[in-house]
Short mmCIF file of C-alpha atoms and ligand atoms in Angstrom, two decimals:
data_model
loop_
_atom_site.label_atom_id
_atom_site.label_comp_id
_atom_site.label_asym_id
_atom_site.label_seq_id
_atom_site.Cartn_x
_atom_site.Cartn_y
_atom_site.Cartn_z
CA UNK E 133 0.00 0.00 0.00
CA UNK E 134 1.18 3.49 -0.68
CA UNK E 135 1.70 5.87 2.07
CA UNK E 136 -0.46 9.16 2.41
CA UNK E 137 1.26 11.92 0.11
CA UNK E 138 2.54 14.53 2.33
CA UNK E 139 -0.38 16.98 2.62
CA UNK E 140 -0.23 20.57 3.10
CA UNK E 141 -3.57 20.23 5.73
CA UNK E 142 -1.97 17.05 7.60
CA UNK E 143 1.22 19.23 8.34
CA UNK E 144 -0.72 22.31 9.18
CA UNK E 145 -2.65 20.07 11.80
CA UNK E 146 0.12 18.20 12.68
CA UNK E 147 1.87 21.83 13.75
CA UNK E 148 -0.73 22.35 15.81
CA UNK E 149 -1.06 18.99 17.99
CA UNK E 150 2.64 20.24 18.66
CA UNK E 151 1.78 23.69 19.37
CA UNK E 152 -0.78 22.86 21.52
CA UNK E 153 0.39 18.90 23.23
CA UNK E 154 1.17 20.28 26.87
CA UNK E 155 -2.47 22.20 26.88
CA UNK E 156 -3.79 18.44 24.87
CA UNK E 157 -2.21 16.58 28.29
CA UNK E 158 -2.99 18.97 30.56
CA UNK E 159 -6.94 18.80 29.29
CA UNK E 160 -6.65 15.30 29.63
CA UNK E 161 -5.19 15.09 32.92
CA UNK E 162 -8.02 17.12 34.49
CA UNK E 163 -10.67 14.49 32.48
CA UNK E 164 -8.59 11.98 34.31
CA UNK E 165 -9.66 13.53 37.62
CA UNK E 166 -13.05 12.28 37.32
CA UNK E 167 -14.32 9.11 37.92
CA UNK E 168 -17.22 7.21 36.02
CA UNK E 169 -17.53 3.67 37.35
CA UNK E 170 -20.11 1.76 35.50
CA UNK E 171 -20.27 -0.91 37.89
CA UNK E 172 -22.24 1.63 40.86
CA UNK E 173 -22.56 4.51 38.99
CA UNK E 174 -19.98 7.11 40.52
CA UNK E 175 -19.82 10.38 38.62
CA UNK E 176 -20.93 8.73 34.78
CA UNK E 177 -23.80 11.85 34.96
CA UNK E 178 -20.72 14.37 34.87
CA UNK E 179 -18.57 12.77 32.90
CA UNK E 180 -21.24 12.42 30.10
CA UNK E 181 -22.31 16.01 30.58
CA UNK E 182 -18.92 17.50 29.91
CA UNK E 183 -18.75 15.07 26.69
CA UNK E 184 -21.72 16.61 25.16
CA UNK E 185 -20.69 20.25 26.01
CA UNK E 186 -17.30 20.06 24.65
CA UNK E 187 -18.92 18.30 21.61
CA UNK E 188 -21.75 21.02 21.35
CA UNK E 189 -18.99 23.15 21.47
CA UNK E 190 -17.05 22.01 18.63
CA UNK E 191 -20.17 22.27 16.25
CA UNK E 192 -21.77 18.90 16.87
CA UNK E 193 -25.48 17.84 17.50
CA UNK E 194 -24.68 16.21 20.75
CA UNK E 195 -26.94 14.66 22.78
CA UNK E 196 -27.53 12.15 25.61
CA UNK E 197 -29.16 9.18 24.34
CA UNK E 198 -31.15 6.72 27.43
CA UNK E 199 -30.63 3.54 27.25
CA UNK E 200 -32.26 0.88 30.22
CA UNK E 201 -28.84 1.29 31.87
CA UNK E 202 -26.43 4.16 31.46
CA UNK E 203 -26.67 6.62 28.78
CA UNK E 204 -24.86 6.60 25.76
CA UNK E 205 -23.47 9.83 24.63
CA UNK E 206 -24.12 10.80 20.51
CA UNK E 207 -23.03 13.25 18.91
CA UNK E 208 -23.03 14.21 15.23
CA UNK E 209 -21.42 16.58 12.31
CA UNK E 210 -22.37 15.98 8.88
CA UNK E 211 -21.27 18.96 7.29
CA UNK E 212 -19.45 17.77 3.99
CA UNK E 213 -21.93 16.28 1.67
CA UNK E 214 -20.96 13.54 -0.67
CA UNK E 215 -17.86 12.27 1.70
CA UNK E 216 -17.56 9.15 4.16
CA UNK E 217 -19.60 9.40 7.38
CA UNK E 218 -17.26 7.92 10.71
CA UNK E 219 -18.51 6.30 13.52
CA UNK E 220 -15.78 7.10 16.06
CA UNK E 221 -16.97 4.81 18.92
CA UNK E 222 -15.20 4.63 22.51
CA UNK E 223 -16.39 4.06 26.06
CA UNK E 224 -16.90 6.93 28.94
CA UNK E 225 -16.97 4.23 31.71
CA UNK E 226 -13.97 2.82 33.63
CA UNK E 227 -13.50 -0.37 36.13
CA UNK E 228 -13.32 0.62 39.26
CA UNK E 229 -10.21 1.11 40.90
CA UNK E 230 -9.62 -1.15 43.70
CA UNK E 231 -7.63 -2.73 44.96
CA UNK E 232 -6.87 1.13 46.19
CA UNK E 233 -3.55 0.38 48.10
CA UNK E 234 -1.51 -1.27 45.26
CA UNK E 235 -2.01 1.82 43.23
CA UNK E 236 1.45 4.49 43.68
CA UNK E 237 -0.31 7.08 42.97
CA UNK E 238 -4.42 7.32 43.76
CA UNK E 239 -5.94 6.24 40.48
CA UNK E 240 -8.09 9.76 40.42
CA UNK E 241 -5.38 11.88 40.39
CA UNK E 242 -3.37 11.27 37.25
CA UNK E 243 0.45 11.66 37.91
CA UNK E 244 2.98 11.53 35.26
CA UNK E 245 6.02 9.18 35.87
CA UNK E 246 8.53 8.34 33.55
CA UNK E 247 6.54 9.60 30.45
CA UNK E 248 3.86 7.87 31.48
CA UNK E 249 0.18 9.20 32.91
CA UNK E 250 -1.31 7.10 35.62
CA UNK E 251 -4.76 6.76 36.10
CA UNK E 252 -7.92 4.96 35.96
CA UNK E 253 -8.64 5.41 32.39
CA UNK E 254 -5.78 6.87 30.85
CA UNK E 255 -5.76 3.92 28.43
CA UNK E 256 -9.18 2.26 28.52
CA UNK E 257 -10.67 4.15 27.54
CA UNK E 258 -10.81 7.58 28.32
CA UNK E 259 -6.99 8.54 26.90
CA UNK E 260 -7.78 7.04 23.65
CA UNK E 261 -11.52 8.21 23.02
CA UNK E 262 -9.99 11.93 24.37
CA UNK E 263 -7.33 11.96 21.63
CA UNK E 264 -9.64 10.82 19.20
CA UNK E 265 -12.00 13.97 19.84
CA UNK E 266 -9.15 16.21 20.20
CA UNK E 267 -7.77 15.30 16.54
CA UNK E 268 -11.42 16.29 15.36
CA UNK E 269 -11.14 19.57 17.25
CA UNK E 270 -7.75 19.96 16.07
CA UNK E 271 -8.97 19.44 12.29
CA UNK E 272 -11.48 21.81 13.59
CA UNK E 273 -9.21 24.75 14.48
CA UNK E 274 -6.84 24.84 11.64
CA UNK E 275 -8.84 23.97 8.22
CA UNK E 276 -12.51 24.88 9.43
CA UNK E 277 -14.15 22.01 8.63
CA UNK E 278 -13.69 18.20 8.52
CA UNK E 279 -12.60 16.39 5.81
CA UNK E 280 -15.78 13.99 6.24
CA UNK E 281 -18.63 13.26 8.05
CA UNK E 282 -17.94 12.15 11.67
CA UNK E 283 -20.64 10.43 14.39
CA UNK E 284 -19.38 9.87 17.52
CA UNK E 285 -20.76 7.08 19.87
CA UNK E 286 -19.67 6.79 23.63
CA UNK E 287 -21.17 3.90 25.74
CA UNK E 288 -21.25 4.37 29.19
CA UNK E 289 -21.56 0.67 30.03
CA UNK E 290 -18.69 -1.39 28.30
CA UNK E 291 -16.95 -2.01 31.23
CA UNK E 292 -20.06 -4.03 32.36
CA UNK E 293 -20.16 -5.94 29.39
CA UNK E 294 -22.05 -3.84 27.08
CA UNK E 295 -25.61 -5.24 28.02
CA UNK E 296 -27.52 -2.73 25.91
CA UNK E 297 -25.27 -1.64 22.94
CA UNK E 298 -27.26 -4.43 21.22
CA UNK E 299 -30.88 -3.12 21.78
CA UNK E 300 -29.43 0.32 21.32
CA UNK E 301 -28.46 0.10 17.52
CA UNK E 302 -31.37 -2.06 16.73
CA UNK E 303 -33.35 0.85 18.22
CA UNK E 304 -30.94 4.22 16.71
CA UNK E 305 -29.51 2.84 13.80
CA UNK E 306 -31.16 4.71 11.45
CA UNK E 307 -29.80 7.29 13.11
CA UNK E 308 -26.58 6.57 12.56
CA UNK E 309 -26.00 7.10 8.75
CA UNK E 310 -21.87 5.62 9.19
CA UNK E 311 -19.97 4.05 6.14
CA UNK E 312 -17.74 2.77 8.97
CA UNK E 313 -16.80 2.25 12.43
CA UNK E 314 -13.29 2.98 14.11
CA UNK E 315 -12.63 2.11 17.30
CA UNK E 316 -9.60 2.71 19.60
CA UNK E 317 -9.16 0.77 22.69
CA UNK E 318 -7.17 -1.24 24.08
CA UNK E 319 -3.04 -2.06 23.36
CA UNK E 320 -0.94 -2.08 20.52
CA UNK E 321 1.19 -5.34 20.00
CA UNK E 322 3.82 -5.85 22.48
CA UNK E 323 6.58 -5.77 20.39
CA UNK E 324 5.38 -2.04 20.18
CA UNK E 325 3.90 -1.97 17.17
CA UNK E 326 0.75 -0.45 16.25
CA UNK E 327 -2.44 -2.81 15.24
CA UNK E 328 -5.23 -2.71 13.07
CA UNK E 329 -7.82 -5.06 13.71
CA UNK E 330 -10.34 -6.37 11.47
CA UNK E 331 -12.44 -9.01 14.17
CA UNK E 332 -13.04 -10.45 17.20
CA UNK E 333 -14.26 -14.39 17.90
CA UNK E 334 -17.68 -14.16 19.85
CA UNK E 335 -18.30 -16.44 22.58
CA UNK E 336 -20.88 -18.15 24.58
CA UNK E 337 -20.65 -19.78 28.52
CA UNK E 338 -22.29 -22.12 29.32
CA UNK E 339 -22.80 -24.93 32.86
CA UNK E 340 -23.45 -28.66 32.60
CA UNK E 341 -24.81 -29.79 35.72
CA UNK E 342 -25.30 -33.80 36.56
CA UNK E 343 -26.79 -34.83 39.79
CA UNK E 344 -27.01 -38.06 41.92
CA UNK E 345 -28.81 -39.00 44.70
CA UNK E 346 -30.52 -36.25 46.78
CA UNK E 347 -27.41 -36.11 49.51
CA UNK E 348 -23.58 -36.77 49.87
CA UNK E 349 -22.93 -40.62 50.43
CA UNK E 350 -20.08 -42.55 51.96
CA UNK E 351 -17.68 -44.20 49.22
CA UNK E 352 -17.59 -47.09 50.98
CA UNK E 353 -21.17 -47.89 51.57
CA UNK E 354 -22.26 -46.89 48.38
CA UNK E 355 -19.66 -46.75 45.92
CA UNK E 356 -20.15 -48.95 43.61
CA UNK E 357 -23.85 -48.64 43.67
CA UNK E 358 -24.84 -45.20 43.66
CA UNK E 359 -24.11 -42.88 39.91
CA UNK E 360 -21.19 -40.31 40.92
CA UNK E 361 -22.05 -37.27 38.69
CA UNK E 362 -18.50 -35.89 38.86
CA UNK E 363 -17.98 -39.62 36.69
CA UNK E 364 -20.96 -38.16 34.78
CA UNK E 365 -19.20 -34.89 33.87
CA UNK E 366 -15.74 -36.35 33.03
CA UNK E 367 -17.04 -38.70 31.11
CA UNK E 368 -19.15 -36.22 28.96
CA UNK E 369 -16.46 -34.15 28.40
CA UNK E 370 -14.46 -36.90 27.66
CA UNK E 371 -17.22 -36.98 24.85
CA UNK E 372 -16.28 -33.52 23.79
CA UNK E 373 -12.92 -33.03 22.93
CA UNK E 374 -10.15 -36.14 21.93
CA UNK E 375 -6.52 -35.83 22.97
CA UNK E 376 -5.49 -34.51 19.49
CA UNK E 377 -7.08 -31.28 20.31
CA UNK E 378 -10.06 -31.82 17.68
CA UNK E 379 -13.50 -30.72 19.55
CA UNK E 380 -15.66 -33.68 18.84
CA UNK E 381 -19.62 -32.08 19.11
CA UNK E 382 -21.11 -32.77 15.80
CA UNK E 383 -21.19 -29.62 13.54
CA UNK E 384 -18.17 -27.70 15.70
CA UNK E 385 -16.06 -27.26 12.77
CA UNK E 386 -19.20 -26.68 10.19
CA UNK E 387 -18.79 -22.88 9.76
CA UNK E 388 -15.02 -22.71 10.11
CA UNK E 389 -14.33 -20.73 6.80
CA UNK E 390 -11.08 -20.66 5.08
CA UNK E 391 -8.89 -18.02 5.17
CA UNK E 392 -8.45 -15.87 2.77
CA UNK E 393 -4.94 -15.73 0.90
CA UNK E 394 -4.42 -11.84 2.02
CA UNK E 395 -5.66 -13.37 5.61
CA UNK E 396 -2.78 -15.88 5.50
CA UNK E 397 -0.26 -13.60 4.67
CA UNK E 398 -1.27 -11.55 7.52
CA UNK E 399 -1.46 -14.41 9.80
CA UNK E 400 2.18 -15.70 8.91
CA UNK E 401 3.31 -11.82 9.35
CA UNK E 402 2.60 -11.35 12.77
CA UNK E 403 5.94 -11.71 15.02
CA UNK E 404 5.70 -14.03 18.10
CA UNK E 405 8.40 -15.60 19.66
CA UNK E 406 7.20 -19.05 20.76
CA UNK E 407 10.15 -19.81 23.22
CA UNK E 408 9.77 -16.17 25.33
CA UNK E 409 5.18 -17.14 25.44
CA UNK E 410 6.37 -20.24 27.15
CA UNK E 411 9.07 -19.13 29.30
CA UNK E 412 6.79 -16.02 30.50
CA UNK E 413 3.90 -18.66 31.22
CA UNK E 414 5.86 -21.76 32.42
CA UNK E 415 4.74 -24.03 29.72
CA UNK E 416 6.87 -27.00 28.03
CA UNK E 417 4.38 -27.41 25.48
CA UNK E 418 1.40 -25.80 23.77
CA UNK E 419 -1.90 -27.54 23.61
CA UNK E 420 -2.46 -29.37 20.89
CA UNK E 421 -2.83 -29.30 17.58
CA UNK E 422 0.84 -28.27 17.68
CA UNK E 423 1.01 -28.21 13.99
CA UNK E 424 -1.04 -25.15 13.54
CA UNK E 425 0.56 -21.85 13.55
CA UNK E 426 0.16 -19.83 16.92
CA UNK E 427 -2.24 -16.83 15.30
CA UNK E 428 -4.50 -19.19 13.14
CA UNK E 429 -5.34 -20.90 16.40
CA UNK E 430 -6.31 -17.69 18.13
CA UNK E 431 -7.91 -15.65 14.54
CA UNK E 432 -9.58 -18.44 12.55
CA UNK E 433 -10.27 -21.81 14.98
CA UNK E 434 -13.24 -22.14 17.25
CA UNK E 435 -12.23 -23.28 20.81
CA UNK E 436 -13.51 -25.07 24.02
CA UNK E 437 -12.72 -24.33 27.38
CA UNK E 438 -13.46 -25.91 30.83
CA UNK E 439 -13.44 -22.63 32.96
CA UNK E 440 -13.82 -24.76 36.01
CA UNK E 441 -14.70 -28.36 37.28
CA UNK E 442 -16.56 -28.66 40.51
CA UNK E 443 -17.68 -30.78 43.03
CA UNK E 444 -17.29 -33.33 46.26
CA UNK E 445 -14.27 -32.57 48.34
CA UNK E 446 -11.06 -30.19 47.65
CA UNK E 447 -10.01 -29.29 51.30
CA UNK E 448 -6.76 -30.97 52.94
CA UNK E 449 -6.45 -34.53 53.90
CA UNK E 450 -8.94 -37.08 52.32
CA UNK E 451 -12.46 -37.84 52.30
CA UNK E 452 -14.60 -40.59 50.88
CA UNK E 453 -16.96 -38.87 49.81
CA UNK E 454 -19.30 -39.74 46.62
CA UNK E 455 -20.34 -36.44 45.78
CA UNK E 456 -24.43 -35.76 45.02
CA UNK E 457 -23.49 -33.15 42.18
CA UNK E 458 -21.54 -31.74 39.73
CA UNK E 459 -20.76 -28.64 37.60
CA UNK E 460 -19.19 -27.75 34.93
CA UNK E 461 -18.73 -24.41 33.60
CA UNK E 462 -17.42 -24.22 29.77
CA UNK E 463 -16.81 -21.69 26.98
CA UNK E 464 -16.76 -21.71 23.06
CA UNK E 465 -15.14 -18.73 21.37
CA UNK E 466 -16.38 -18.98 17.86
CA UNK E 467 -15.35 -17.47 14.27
CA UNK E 468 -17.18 -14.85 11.92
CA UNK E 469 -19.59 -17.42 10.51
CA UNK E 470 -20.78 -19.31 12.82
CA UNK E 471 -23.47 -17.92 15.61
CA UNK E 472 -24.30 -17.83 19.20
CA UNK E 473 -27.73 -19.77 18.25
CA UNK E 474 -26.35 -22.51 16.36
CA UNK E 475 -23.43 -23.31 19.10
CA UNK E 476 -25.21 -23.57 22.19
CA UNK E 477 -28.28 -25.81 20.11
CA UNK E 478 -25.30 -28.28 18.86
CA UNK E 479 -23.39 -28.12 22.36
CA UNK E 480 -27.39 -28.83 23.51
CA UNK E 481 -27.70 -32.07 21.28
CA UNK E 482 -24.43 -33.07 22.37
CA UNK E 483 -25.41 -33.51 25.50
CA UNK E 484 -28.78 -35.01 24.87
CA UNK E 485 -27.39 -37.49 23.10
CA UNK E 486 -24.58 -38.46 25.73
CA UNK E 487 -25.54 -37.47 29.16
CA UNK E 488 -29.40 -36.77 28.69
CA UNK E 489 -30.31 -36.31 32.48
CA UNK E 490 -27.41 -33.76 32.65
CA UNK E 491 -28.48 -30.10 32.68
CA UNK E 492 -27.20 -27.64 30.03
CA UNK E 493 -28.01 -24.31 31.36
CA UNK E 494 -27.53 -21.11 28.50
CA UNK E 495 -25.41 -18.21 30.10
CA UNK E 496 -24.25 -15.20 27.99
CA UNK E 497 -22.75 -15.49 24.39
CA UNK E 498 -21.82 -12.49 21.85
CA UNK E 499 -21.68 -12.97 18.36
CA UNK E 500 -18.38 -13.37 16.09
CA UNK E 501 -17.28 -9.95 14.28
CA UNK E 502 -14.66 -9.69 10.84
CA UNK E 503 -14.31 -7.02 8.42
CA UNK E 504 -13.08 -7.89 5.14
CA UNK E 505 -9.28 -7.38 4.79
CA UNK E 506 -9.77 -6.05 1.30
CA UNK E 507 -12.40 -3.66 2.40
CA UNK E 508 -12.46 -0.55 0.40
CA UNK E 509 -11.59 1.56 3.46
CA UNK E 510 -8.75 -0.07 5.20
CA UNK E 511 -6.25 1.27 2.47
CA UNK E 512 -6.97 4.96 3.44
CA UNK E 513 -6.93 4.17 7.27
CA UNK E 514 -3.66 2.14 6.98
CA UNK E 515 -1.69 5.24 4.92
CA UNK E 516 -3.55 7.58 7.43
CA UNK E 517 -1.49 5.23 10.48
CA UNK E 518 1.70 5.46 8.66
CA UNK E 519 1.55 9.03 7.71
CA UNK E 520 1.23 10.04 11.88
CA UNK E 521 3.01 7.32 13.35
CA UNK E 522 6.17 6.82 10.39
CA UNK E 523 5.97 3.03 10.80
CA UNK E 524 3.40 0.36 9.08
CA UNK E 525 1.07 -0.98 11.33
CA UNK E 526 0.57 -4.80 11.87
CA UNK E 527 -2.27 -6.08 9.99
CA UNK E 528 -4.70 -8.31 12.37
CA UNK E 529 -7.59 -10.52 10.63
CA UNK E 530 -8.99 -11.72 13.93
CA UNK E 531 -8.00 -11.25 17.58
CA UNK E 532 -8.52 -14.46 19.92
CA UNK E 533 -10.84 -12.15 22.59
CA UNK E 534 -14.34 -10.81 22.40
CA UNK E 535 -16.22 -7.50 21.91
CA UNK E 536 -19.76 -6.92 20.73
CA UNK E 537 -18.37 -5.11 17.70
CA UNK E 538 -21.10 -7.68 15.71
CA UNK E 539 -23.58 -5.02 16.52
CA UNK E 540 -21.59 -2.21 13.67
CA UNK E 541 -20.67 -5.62 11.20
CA UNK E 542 -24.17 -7.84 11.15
CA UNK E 543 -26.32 -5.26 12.67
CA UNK E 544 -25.96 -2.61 10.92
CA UNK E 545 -23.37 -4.12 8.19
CA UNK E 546 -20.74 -1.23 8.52
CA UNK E 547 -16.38 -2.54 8.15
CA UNK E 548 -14.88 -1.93 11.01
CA UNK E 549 -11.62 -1.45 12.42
CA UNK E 550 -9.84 -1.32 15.86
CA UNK E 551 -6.33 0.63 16.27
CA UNK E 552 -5.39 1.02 19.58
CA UNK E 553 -3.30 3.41 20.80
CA UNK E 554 -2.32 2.19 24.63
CA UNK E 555 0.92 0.55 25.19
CA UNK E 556 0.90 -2.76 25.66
CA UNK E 557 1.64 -2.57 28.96
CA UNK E 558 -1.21 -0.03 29.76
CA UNK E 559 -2.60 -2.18 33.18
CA UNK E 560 -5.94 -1.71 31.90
CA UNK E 561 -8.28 -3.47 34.42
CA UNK E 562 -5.55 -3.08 36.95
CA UNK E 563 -3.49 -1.03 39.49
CA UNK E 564 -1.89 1.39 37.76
CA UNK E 565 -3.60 2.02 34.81
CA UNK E 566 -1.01 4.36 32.43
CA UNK E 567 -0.78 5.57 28.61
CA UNK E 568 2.22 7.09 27.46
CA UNK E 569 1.89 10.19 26.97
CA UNK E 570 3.90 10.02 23.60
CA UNK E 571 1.26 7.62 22.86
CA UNK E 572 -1.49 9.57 23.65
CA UNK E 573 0.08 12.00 21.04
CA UNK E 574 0.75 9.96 18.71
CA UNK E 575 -2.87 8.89 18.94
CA UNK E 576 -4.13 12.27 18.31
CA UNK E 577 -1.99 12.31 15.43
CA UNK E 578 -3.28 9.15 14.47
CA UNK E 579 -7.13 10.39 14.81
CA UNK E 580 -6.20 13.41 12.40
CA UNK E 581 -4.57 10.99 9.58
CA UNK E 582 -7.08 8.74 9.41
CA UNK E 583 -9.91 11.40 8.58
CA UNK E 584 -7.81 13.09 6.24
CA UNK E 585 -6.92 10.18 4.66
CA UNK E 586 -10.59 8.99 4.76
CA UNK E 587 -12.09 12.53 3.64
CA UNK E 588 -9.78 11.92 0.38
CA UNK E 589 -11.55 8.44 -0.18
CA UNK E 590 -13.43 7.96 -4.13
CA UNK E 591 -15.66 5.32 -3.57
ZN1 ZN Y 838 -11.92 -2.17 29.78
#
C-alpha cells in the first residue's frame, strides 16, 4: 500500500497537535480527575455532561441518548456532503479502581512518571476516546471544517459488558447514517507496534450440571452402587474433545471458513516468539494441535474451554466422599460465521445425546465480528497510520478475545476497524492504569490521519 502523500492540511494540523500537546495533556489530565464507574454509577452523569458540552462546542449535534442502563453519549457533524460518514466509537466508563492500596499514585489523580500518565482510564478508555476527539477539534481549528462526516458514539456501560449496545443500535440505527466504524481501545502489540484489527471471535458460557442421589454418600457404603455425577461430567467431556485437540460435538467445525490468501499472509506476518510465550507462562508445550501456527489458532479456529470443574471434596487430607453433584462451567469462542444460536443448540444435542439427564443451562454469548481485509476503506486508514506514526502498522484478521463489535458488522453491516493506541503494557483493568503520553500523542496524530486520509476516499 502506498503511504499518504505529504499533505499541506496534515502538516498544518500536525503543527498544531505540537503547538498545543502540553495544553492536549494537561486537558486530559483534568478528564482523568473524574471518575465514572459503571459498575455503581460514581460520577458517569458528569462525565457524560462535559462530553456533550465540549462536543456542542465544537459544532456537533450532541446529545444524551437513554438507554435501560447508562446513557450513551451521541453526537453528530455531517457537514461535507458527498464524503464518508465515521462512527468514532469509545467508552466513557472505567472499572473501578480497587484494589486502592496497590495503586502508587491514587488512580483519580493522574500523575505523570517516567513519560507515562497514571490513572484509571488513561488507556481504557478515556486517553484514547480523548485523543480521538481532540484530533477532530484539532482538524477543527486549523482547516474549518472536517474532511468527512464524523458520528461519535460513547457507551457508558462497556466495562459491564455492554448489556444494551445491542438493543441500542437495533433501536438508533437509522440514526446513525456511518460508512464505517473505528474504534480505539485497548493495546498495541507488544513488540510495540501499532495494530489494526479487522475481528473479534464471539463467545458463549455455558454450565453442565449432573446430579445423583438427593445427599452426599459414603464411598464405601455406596460406591459402587450409587451414579457419581463428577464420573458423569468427566465422562461427557471426555465426549467432547479427543486428545489430538479436535473438539468432537457434531457440527463444531461446520462454519469454520477458510482463510483468505491476504488473511494468511497476515497471519504468517505477525511476530511471536514461541520460546519467550512459554518461558513467561511456564509451559513446556502448547496444547495441541501443535502443527497449527500460533495466530490461526487464536484468529480463525473455534475453541472449548473448561473454565472450572466442581464438586465433592477439595479441602486438605482425604475424604470418601461420593459427591451428590456436579458442575461444569465451559466456553466456546467462535469465528465470523458461525453464531451464538447454532453453538449452544449443537453443544445442547451433544449432551442429549450423551448425558441426557445432565443439565445444560444457556449463560451469555456475543456474536463473532470480521471485516473484510480487502475492504475498500482499510487502504486509506492504513496510509492515514503510517503518515502520523512513520511506521506500518501490523495487519490483524482476527484477535482471539471478544467485543460486541457484531452489533456495527451484522447489525448494521458497517467494516470496522480497531487501532489502539495504549501501550501494551497499559494495566488496563488493573493497578496502575497508564498511557504514554507520547502515545497519547501519537494517537491524536493518528485520529487526524485517518480522517484526512478517509475525507480523500473515491468510492
Ligand atoms: Zn476495559
Amino acid at each position: 500500500m502506498k503511504p499518504l502523500e505529504a499533505s499541506p492540511d496534515l502538516s498544518t494540523v500536525f503543527a498544531h497537535i505540537e503547538e498545543n500537546r502540553q495544553s492536549f495533556i494537561d486537558r486530559l489530565i483534568e478528564y482523568l480527575r473524574h471518575p465514572s464507574i459503571s459498575a455503581y454509577g460514581e460520577g458517569m452523569g458528569e462525565v457524560a455532561d462535559y462530553l456533550i458540552d465540549w462536543l456542542n462546542r465544537l459544532g456537533f449535534n450532541a446529545r444524551l441518548v437513554s438507554t435501560p442502563g447508562w446513557p450513551m453519549v451521541m453526537a453528530k457533524l455531517m457537514q461535507s456532503p458527498g464524503k464518508l460518514t465515521v462512527l468514532l466509537y469509545g467508552h466513557y466508563d472505567v472499572q473501578p479502581p480497587d484494589p486502592l492500596e496497590a495503586w502508587i499514585s491514587p488512580p483519580f489523580e493522574p500523575t505523570i512518571r517516567n513519560g507515562r500518565l497514571y490513572a484509571r482510564g488513561a488507556g481504557d478508555n478515556k486517553g484514547q476516546h480523548f485523543a480521538q476527539l481532540l484530533a477532530v477539534e484539532s482538524i477543527l481549528a486549523c482547516l474549518g471544517k472536517l474532511p468527512c462526516n464524523v458520528i461519535v458514539l460513547l457507551e457508558g456501560e462497556e466495562e459491564v459488558g455492554s448489556p444494551h449496545i445491542d438493543q441500542f443500535i437495533r433501536e438508533h440505527k437509522d440514526e446513525i447514517p456511518a460508512d464505517l466504524v473505528i474504534i480505539s481501545d485497548g493495546p498495541v502489540d507488544v513488540s510495540g507496534r501499532s495494530r489494526l484489527e479487522f475481528g473479534v471471535r464471539g463467545v458463549i458460557s455455558f454450565e453442565l450440571r449432573a446430579h445423583g442421589a438427593n445427599t452426599d454418600l459414603h464411598s464405601g457404603n455406596w460406591g459402587g452402587v450409587a451414579p457419581n455425577p463428577l464420573w458423569t461430567l468427566v465422562h461427557l467431556l471426555g465426549t467432547m474433545k479427543n486428545s489430538q485437540g479436535h473438539v468432537t460435538i457434531d457440527g463444531f467445525y461446520d462454519n469454520v471458513d477458510n482463510p483468505t490468501e491476504q488473511e494468511r499472509i497476515a497471519l504468517a506476518n505477525l511476530p511471536i516468539d514461541l520460546e519467550a510465550v512459554k518461558r513467561d507462562l511456564g509451559l513446556t508445550d502448547f496444547d495441541e494441535p501443535l502443527d497449527r501456527p500460533f495466530y490461526d489458532r487464536l484468529a480463525l479456529y473455534p475453541t472449548l474451554t473448561i473454565n472450572g470443574l466442581h464438586g465433592g471434596y477439595g479441602g486438605p487430607g482425604s475424604k470418601t466422599v461420593l459427591p451428590h453433584e456436579a458442575l461444569a462451567k465451559c466456553d466456546i469462542r467462535l469465528v465470523e460465521s458461525q453464531t451464538v444460536d447454532e453453538m449452544f443448540t449443537k453443544v445442547e444435542m451433544h449432551v442429549k445425546r450423551f448425558a441426557p439427564d445432565v443439565e445444560f443451562v444457556r449463560q451469555d454469548g456475543m456474536e463473532p465480528s470480521k471485516t473484510p481485509l480487502d475492504s475498500p476503506f482499510a487502504e486509506p486508514i492504513y496510509r492515514g497510520i503510517v503518515a502520523a506514526q512513520g511506521e506500518e502498522p501490523l495487519i490483524v484478521p482476527a484477535m482471539g478475545g471478544s467485543l460486541p463489535n457484531y452489533v456495527f458488522t451484522k447489525t448494521m453491516g458497517l467494516s470496522t476497524f480497531v487501532i489502539p493506541y495504549a501501550n501494551s503494557d497499559e494495566a488496563n483493568h488493573a493497578p496502575n492504569e497508564n498511557i504514554e503520553v507520547e502515545r497519547f500523542v501519537k494517537g491524536i496524530r493518528t485520529g487526524v490521519a485517518m480522517l484526512i486520509s478517509l475525507g480523500g476516499f473515491k468510492g
